[in-house]
PDB file of C-alpha atoms in Angstrom:
ATOM      1  CA  UNK R   1      54.188 154.270 111.998  1.00  0.00           C
ATOM      2  CA  UNK R   2      52.816 156.394 109.156  1.00  0.00           C
ATOM      3  CA  UNK R   3      53.524 160.056 109.897  1.00  0.00           C
ATOM      4  CA  UNK R   4      50.329 161.939 109.117  1.00  0.00           C
ATOM      5  CA  UNK R   5      51.042 165.090 111.108  1.00  0.00           C
ATOM      6  CA  UNK R   6      54.078 166.485 112.809  1.00  0.00           C
ATOM      7  CA  UNK R   7      54.658 169.602 114.879  1.00  0.00           C
ATOM      8  CA  UNK R   8      57.424 170.959 117.078  1.00  0.00           C
ATOM      9  CA  UNK R   9      54.922 171.903 119.743  1.00  0.00           C
ATOM     10  CA  UNK R  10      56.959 172.985 122.774  1.00  0.00           C
ATOM     11  CA  UNK R  11      60.560 174.095 123.332  1.00  0.00           C
ATOM     12  CA  UNK R  12      61.642 174.277 126.981  1.00  0.00           C
ATOM     13  CA  UNK R  13      64.738 176.120 128.137  1.00  0.00           C
ATOM     14  CA  UNK R  14      66.379 175.995 131.549  1.00  0.00           C
ATOM     15  CA  UNK R  15      63.809 178.275 133.195  1.00  0.00           C
ATOM     16  CA  UNK R  16      60.748 177.116 131.208  1.00  0.00           C
ATOM     17  CA  UNK R  17      57.769 175.426 132.759  1.00  0.00           C
ATOM     18  CA  UNK R  18      57.378 171.895 131.418  1.00  0.00           C
ATOM     19  CA  UNK R  19      54.168 171.283 129.445  1.00  0.00           C
ATOM     20  CA  UNK R  20      51.295 169.327 131.021  1.00  0.00           C
ATOM     21  CA  UNK R  21      50.905 166.970 128.080  1.00  0.00           C
ATOM     22  CA  UNK R  22      48.120 164.413 127.939  1.00  0.00           C
ATOM     23  CA  UNK R  23      49.656 162.195 125.229  1.00  0.00           C
ATOM     24  CA  UNK R  24      52.352 159.588 125.978  1.00  0.00           C
ATOM     25  CA  UNK R  25      55.973 160.708 125.678  1.00  0.00           C
ATOM     26  CA  UNK R  26      59.084 158.846 124.480  1.00  0.00           C
ATOM     27  CA  UNK R  27      62.350 160.608 125.353  1.00  0.00           C
ATOM     28  CA  UNK R  28      65.729 160.426 123.603  1.00  0.00           C
ATOM     29  CA  UNK R  29      68.989 161.033 125.454  1.00  0.00           C
ATOM     30  CA  UNK R  30      72.554 160.800 124.241  1.00  0.00           C
ATOM     31  CA  UNK R  31      75.938 162.425 123.912  1.00  0.00           C
ATOM     32  CA  UNK R  32      76.126 165.631 121.916  1.00  0.00           C
ATOM     33  CA  UNK R  33      77.574 164.064 118.755  1.00  0.00           C
ATOM     34  CA  UNK R  34      75.851 160.671 118.839  1.00  0.00           C
ATOM     35  CA  UNK R  35      73.368 161.468 116.040  1.00  0.00           C
ATOM     36  CA  UNK R  36      70.235 162.221 118.067  1.00  0.00           C
ATOM     37  CA  UNK R  37      68.810 164.818 115.650  1.00  0.00           C
ATOM     38  CA  UNK R  38      69.557 162.504 112.707  1.00  0.00           C
ATOM     39  CA  UNK R  39      67.719 159.682 114.481  1.00  0.00           C
ATOM     40  CA  UNK R  40      64.678 161.845 115.212  1.00  0.00           C
ATOM     41  CA  UNK R  41      64.618 163.118 111.620  1.00  0.00           C
ATOM     42  CA  UNK R  42      64.883 159.499 110.440  1.00  0.00           C
ATOM     43  CA  UNK R  43      61.965 158.435 112.641  1.00  0.00           C
ATOM     44  CA  UNK R  44      59.870 161.352 111.380  1.00  0.00           C
ATOM     45  CA  UNK R  45      60.859 160.798 107.721  1.00  0.00           C
ATOM     46  CA  UNK R  46      62.117 164.362 107.470  1.00  0.00           C
ATOM     47  CA  UNK R  47      65.533 165.528 106.364  1.00  0.00           C
ATOM     48  CA  UNK R  48      65.935 168.474 108.698  1.00  0.00           C
ATOM     49  CA  UNK R  49      62.964 168.874 111.019  1.00  0.00           C
ATOM     50  CA  UNK R  50      65.066 168.308 114.135  1.00  0.00           C
ATOM     51  CA  UNK R  51      68.011 170.641 113.809  1.00  0.00           C
ATOM     52  CA  UNK R  52      71.244 168.816 113.109  1.00  0.00           C
ATOM     53  CA  UNK R  53      74.449 170.718 113.616  1.00  0.00           C
ATOM     54  CA  UNK R  54      78.136 170.324 112.893  1.00  0.00           C
ATOM     55  CA  UNK R  55      78.666 171.905 116.301  1.00  0.00           C
ATOM     56  CA  UNK R  56      77.918 169.394 119.085  1.00  0.00           C
ATOM     57  CA  UNK R  57      76.063 170.752 122.094  1.00  0.00           C
ATOM     58  CA  UNK R  58      73.573 172.767 120.051  1.00  0.00           C
ATOM     59  CA  UNK R  59      70.445 171.214 121.582  1.00  0.00           C
ATOM     60  CA  UNK R  60      70.173 173.247 124.781  1.00  0.00           C
ATOM     61  CA  UNK R  61      66.443 172.836 125.127  1.00  0.00           C
ATOM     62  CA  UNK R  62      63.944 170.017 125.585  1.00  0.00           C
ATOM     63  CA  UNK R  63      61.987 169.769 122.337  1.00  0.00           C
ATOM     64  CA  UNK R  64      58.552 168.146 122.180  1.00  0.00           C
ATOM     65  CA  UNK R  65      57.526 166.822 118.746  1.00  0.00           C
ATOM     66  CA  UNK R  66      53.832 165.979 118.439  1.00  0.00           C
ATOM     67  CA  UNK R  67      53.363 162.988 116.108  1.00  0.00           C
ATOM     68  CA  UNK R  68      49.874 162.380 114.634  1.00  0.00           C
ATOM     69  CA  UNK R  69      48.292 163.880 117.773  1.00  0.00           C
ATOM     70  CA  UNK R  70      49.057 160.444 119.302  1.00  0.00           C
ATOM     71  CA  UNK R  71      52.404 160.752 121.072  1.00  0.00           C
ATOM     72  CA  UNK R  72      55.419 162.993 121.650  1.00  0.00           C
ATOM     73  CA  UNK R  73      59.032 162.364 120.748  1.00  0.00           C
ATOM     74  CA  UNK R  74      61.035 164.328 123.309  1.00  0.00           C
ATOM     75  CA  UNK R  75      64.559 165.430 122.383  1.00  0.00           C
ATOM     76  CA  UNK R  76      66.670 165.955 125.524  1.00  0.00           C
ATOM     77  CA  UNK R  77      69.846 168.127 125.536  1.00  0.00           C
ATOM     78  CA  UNK R  78      73.029 166.287 124.558  1.00  0.00           C
ATOM     79  CA  UNK R  79      75.487 165.630 127.377  1.00  0.00           C
ATOM     80  CA  UNK R  80      79.255 165.347 127.712  1.00  0.00           C
ATOM     81  CA  UNK R  81      80.242 168.155 125.360  1.00  0.00           C
ATOM     82  CA  UNK R  82      83.687 169.346 126.454  1.00  0.00           C
ATOM     83  CA  UNK R  83      83.474 172.986 125.342  1.00  0.00           C
ATOM     84  CA  UNK R  84      80.467 173.735 127.512  1.00  0.00           C
ATOM     85  CA  UNK R  85      81.216 175.166 130.958  1.00  0.00           C
ATOM     86  CA  UNK R  86      80.664 172.990 134.031  1.00  0.00           C
ATOM     87  CA  UNK R  87      77.981 175.415 135.188  1.00  0.00           C
ATOM     88  CA  UNK R  88      76.157 175.045 131.865  1.00  0.00           C
ATOM     89  CA  UNK R  89      76.430 171.224 131.998  1.00  0.00           C
ATOM     90  CA  UNK R  90      75.017 171.266 135.499  1.00  0.00           C
ATOM     91  CA  UNK R  91      72.027 173.339 134.342  1.00  0.00           C
ATOM     92  CA  UNK R  92      71.320 170.917 131.485  1.00  0.00           C
ATOM     93  CA  UNK R  93      71.580 167.998 133.900  1.00  0.00           C
ATOM     94  CA  UNK R  94      69.109 169.651 136.243  1.00  0.00           C
ATOM     95  CA  UNK R  95      66.772 170.342 133.331  1.00  0.00           C
ATOM     96  CA  UNK R  96      66.801 166.667 132.250  1.00  0.00           C
ATOM     97  CA  UNK R  97      66.363 165.543 135.863  1.00  0.00           C
ATOM     98  CA  UNK R  98      63.393 167.876 136.320  1.00  0.00           C
ATOM     99  CA  UNK R  99      61.802 166.459 133.180  1.00  0.00           C
ATOM    100  CA  UNK R 100      62.302 162.808 134.224  1.00  0.00           C
ATOM    101  CA  UNK R 101      60.850 163.566 137.653  1.00  0.00           C
ATOM    102  CA  UNK R 102      57.955 165.754 136.605  1.00  0.00           C
ATOM    103  CA  UNK R 103      56.632 164.302 133.362  1.00  0.00           C
ATOM    104  CA  UNK R 104      53.443 162.369 134.052  1.00  0.00           C
ATOM    105  CA  UNK R 105      53.354 160.995 130.494  1.00  0.00           C
ATOM    106  CA  UNK R 106      56.911 159.709 130.013  1.00  0.00           C
ATOM    107  CA  UNK R 107      56.709 156.051 129.007  1.00  0.00           C
ATOM    108  CA  UNK R 108      60.308 155.212 128.062  1.00  0.00           C
ATOM    109  CA  UNK R 109      63.791 156.663 127.653  1.00  0.00           C
ATOM    110  CA  UNK R 110      65.862 155.661 124.632  1.00  0.00           C
ATOM    111  CA  UNK R 111      69.583 156.143 125.232  1.00  0.00           C
ATOM    112  CA  UNK R 112      71.767 156.575 122.141  1.00  0.00           C
ATOM    113  CA  UNK R 113      75.284 155.107 122.109  1.00  0.00           C
ATOM    114  CA  UNK R 114      77.746 155.265 119.179  1.00  0.00           C
ATOM    115  CA  UNK R 115      78.122 151.614 118.116  1.00  0.00           C
ATOM    116  CA  UNK R 116      81.714 152.182 116.950  1.00  0.00           C
ATOM    117  CA  UNK R 117      83.088 152.803 120.437  1.00  0.00           C
ATOM    118  CA  UNK R 118      82.886 151.370 123.927  1.00  0.00           C
ATOM    119  CA  UNK R 119      80.474 153.460 126.065  1.00  0.00           C
ATOM    120  CA  UNK R 120      82.231 156.465 127.629  1.00  0.00           C
ATOM    121  CA  UNK R 121      82.200 157.323 131.337  1.00  0.00           C
ATOM    122  CA  UNK R 122      79.475 159.873 130.527  1.00  0.00           C
ATOM    123  CA  UNK R 123      77.397 157.208 128.753  1.00  0.00           C
ATOM    124  CA  UNK R 124      77.671 154.855 131.730  1.00  0.00           C
ATOM    125  CA  UNK R 125      76.805 157.637 134.138  1.00  0.00           C
ATOM    126  CA  UNK R 126      73.736 158.561 132.078  1.00  0.00           C
ATOM    127  CA  UNK R 127      72.634 154.915 131.821  1.00  0.00           C
ATOM    128  CA  UNK R 128      72.949 154.358 135.587  1.00  0.00           C
ATOM    129  CA  UNK R 129      71.268 157.669 136.292  1.00  0.00           C
ATOM    130  CA  UNK R 130      68.236 156.903 134.077  1.00  0.00           C
ATOM    131  CA  UNK R 131      67.968 153.551 135.864  1.00  0.00           C
ATOM    132  CA  UNK R 132      68.040 155.339 139.220  1.00  0.00           C
ATOM    133  CA  UNK R 133      65.135 157.539 138.049  1.00  0.00           C
ATOM    134  CA  UNK R 134      63.032 154.400 137.654  1.00  0.00           C
ATOM    135  CA  UNK R 135      63.317 153.891 133.896  1.00  0.00           C
ATOM    136  CA  UNK R 136      64.912 150.936 132.078  1.00  0.00           C
ATOM    137  CA  UNK R 137      66.775 152.653 129.211  1.00  0.00           C
ATOM    138  CA  UNK R 138      66.316 151.168 125.749  1.00  0.00           C
ATOM    139  CA  UNK R 139      69.649 151.384 123.937  1.00  0.00           C
ATOM    140  CA  UNK R 140      69.897 152.600 120.346  1.00  0.00           C
ATOM    141  CA  UNK R 141      73.344 151.889 118.901  1.00  0.00           C
ATOM    142  CA  UNK R 142      73.763 154.638 116.280  1.00  0.00           C
ATOM    143  CA  UNK R 143      76.035 155.053 113.229  1.00  0.00           C
ATOM    144  CA  UNK R 144      75.569 151.427 112.195  1.00  0.00           C
ATOM    145  CA  UNK R 145      76.414 152.273 108.561  1.00  0.00           C
ATOM    146  CA  UNK R 146      79.968 153.205 109.623  1.00  0.00           C
ATOM    147  CA  UNK R 147      80.711 149.555 110.458  1.00  0.00           C
ATOM    148  CA  UNK R 148      81.354 146.581 108.199  1.00  0.00           C
ATOM    149  CA  UNK R 149      78.669 143.958 108.613  1.00  0.00           C
ATOM    150  CA  UNK R 150      81.228 141.544 110.078  1.00  0.00           C
ATOM    151  CA  UNK R 151      81.969 144.002 112.924  1.00  0.00           C
ATOM    152  CA  UNK R 152      78.391 144.572 114.084  1.00  0.00           C
ATOM    153  CA  UNK R 153      77.937 141.679 116.530  1.00  0.00           C
ATOM    154  CA  UNK R 154      81.324 142.333 118.124  1.00  0.00           C
ATOM    155  CA  UNK R 155      80.473 146.021 118.678  1.00  0.00           C
ATOM    156  CA  UNK R 156      76.997 145.213 119.994  1.00  0.00           C
ATOM    157  CA  UNK R 157      78.718 143.033 122.584  1.00  0.00           C
ATOM    158  CA  UNK R 158      81.174 145.860 123.429  1.00  0.00           C
ATOM    159  CA  UNK R 159      78.261 148.256 124.056  1.00  0.00           C
ATOM    160  CA  UNK R 160      76.317 145.686 126.087  1.00  0.00           C
ATOM    161  CA  UNK R 161      79.304 144.857 128.281  1.00  0.00           C
ATOM    162  CA  UNK R 162      80.363 148.490 128.607  1.00  0.00           C
ATOM    163  CA  UNK R 163      76.969 149.478 130.020  1.00  0.00           C
ATOM    164  CA  UNK R 164      76.530 146.254 131.990  1.00  0.00           C
ATOM    165  CA  UNK R 165      73.254 145.422 130.224  1.00  0.00           C
ATOM    166  CA  UNK R 166      71.260 142.418 131.347  1.00  0.00           C
ATOM    167  CA  UNK R 167      70.316 139.728 128.812  1.00  0.00           C
ATOM    168  CA  UNK R 168      66.781 141.048 128.502  1.00  0.00           C
ATOM    169  CA  UNK R 169      67.840 144.687 127.987  1.00  0.00           C
ATOM    170  CA  UNK R 170      66.820 145.901 124.535  1.00  0.00           C
ATOM    171  CA  UNK R 171      69.505 147.161 122.142  1.00  0.00           C
ATOM    172  CA  UNK R 172      68.591 148.257 118.612  1.00  0.00           C
ATOM    173  CA  UNK R 173      71.348 148.994 116.063  1.00  0.00           C
ATOM    174  CA  UNK R 174      70.351 152.020 113.937  1.00  0.00           C
ATOM    175  CA  UNK R 175      71.575 153.834 110.840  1.00  0.00           C
ATOM    176  CA  UNK R 176      70.303 157.291 109.904  1.00  0.00           C
ATOM    177  CA  UNK R 177      71.661 156.637 106.393  1.00  0.00           C
ATOM    178  CA  UNK R 178      70.010 153.276 105.592  1.00  0.00           C
ATOM    179  CA  UNK R 179      67.159 153.667 108.149  1.00  0.00           C
ATOM    180  CA  UNK R 180      67.934 150.176 109.483  1.00  0.00           C
ATOM    181  CA  UNK R 181      66.338 149.892 112.933  1.00  0.00           C
ATOM    182  CA  UNK R 182      63.700 152.572 112.259  1.00  0.00           C
ATOM    183  CA  UNK R 183      60.727 150.189 112.073  1.00  0.00           C
ATOM    184  CA  UNK R 184      61.915 148.323 115.150  1.00  0.00           C
ATOM    185  CA  UNK R 185      62.138 151.548 117.170  1.00  0.00           C
ATOM    186  CA  UNK R 186      58.666 152.650 116.044  1.00  0.00           C
ATOM    187  CA  UNK R 187      57.132 149.224 116.771  1.00  0.00           C
ATOM    188  CA  UNK R 188      58.542 149.365 120.275  1.00  0.00           C
ATOM    189  CA  UNK R 189      57.454 152.988 120.838  1.00  0.00           C
ATOM    190  CA  UNK R 190      53.914 152.241 119.666  1.00  0.00           C
ATOM    191  CA  UNK R 191      53.719 149.152 121.868  1.00  0.00           C
ATOM    192  CA  UNK R 192      54.991 151.071 124.911  1.00  0.00           C
ATOM    193  CA  UNK R 193      52.496 153.890 124.294  1.00  0.00           C
ATOM    194  CA  UNK R 194      49.589 151.472 123.793  1.00  0.00           C
ATOM    195  CA  UNK R 195      49.017 152.582 120.199  1.00  0.00           C
ATOM    196  CA  UNK R 196      49.265 149.132 118.589  1.00  0.00           C
ATOM    197  CA  UNK R 197      45.692 148.179 119.408  1.00  0.00           C
ATOM    198  CA  UNK R 198      44.177 151.394 118.051  1.00  0.00           C
ATOM    199  CA  UNK R 199      46.146 151.106 114.796  1.00  0.00           C
ATOM    200  CA  UNK R 200      45.119 147.501 114.305  1.00  0.00           C
ATOM    201  CA  UNK R 201      41.524 148.473 115.020  1.00  0.00           C
ATOM    202  CA  UNK R 202      41.654 150.991 112.160  1.00  0.00           C
ATOM    203  CA  UNK R 203      42.699 148.422 109.580  1.00  0.00           C
TER     204      UNK R 203
END
C-alpha cells in the first residue's frame, strides 16, 4: 500500500454518534500498552500521526484514519488498563461494542497481542468477545524486535495456544522498529477490503 493521502477524519467519544462511512473499515483492538499507536503509525509510514503515549490508556476515543480515500483504519480504545476506574472501563467496552454492532463498513478486526507473553485473561476475553460479535479476529503479535530470532516460533505457539486459535487462524508477527509484518498486514487489509483488483488494474 502506497500512502498517498492520510487524514484523521473522525474522533468519537463515549457519547458521539458513529460516522456513516461509505468506505471499508479495518479495526484495531488491543491492550493499552501493546503498541497499537506504534503499529498504526508504522502502517501509515508516519512517526507520530497516531498519538503514542508513555501513559497506557490514553486512547479513550475511536479514531478513524482515512487512507487514500479508499479505506479507514479504526483505532479502538485500549483495554485492561488497571488505573482506569471500572465505570470508565465499562463505558469504553460499551463504546467498542456499539461500534462493532453498528458499523456497516467494518470488514475485519485485528487484535494485537504482545508476542513476549502468554495472552492475558483480558486478551482471551477480548478474543472470545470479538468472535461472539461475528468477526474472526486476525492476530498481530507485536514487539517482535524484543525477541531473539530463536524464540519467535516458540512464542507464536504460546500465543496461538493461549487464545485457542484454530490452525487456519491468521497470526502475523510485527515489529514497529523493523517494520517486519507491515506488508503482510497491508496485503491482507487490501484483500479483505477488495482493493487488490483496483490497484492491479491501475498498473
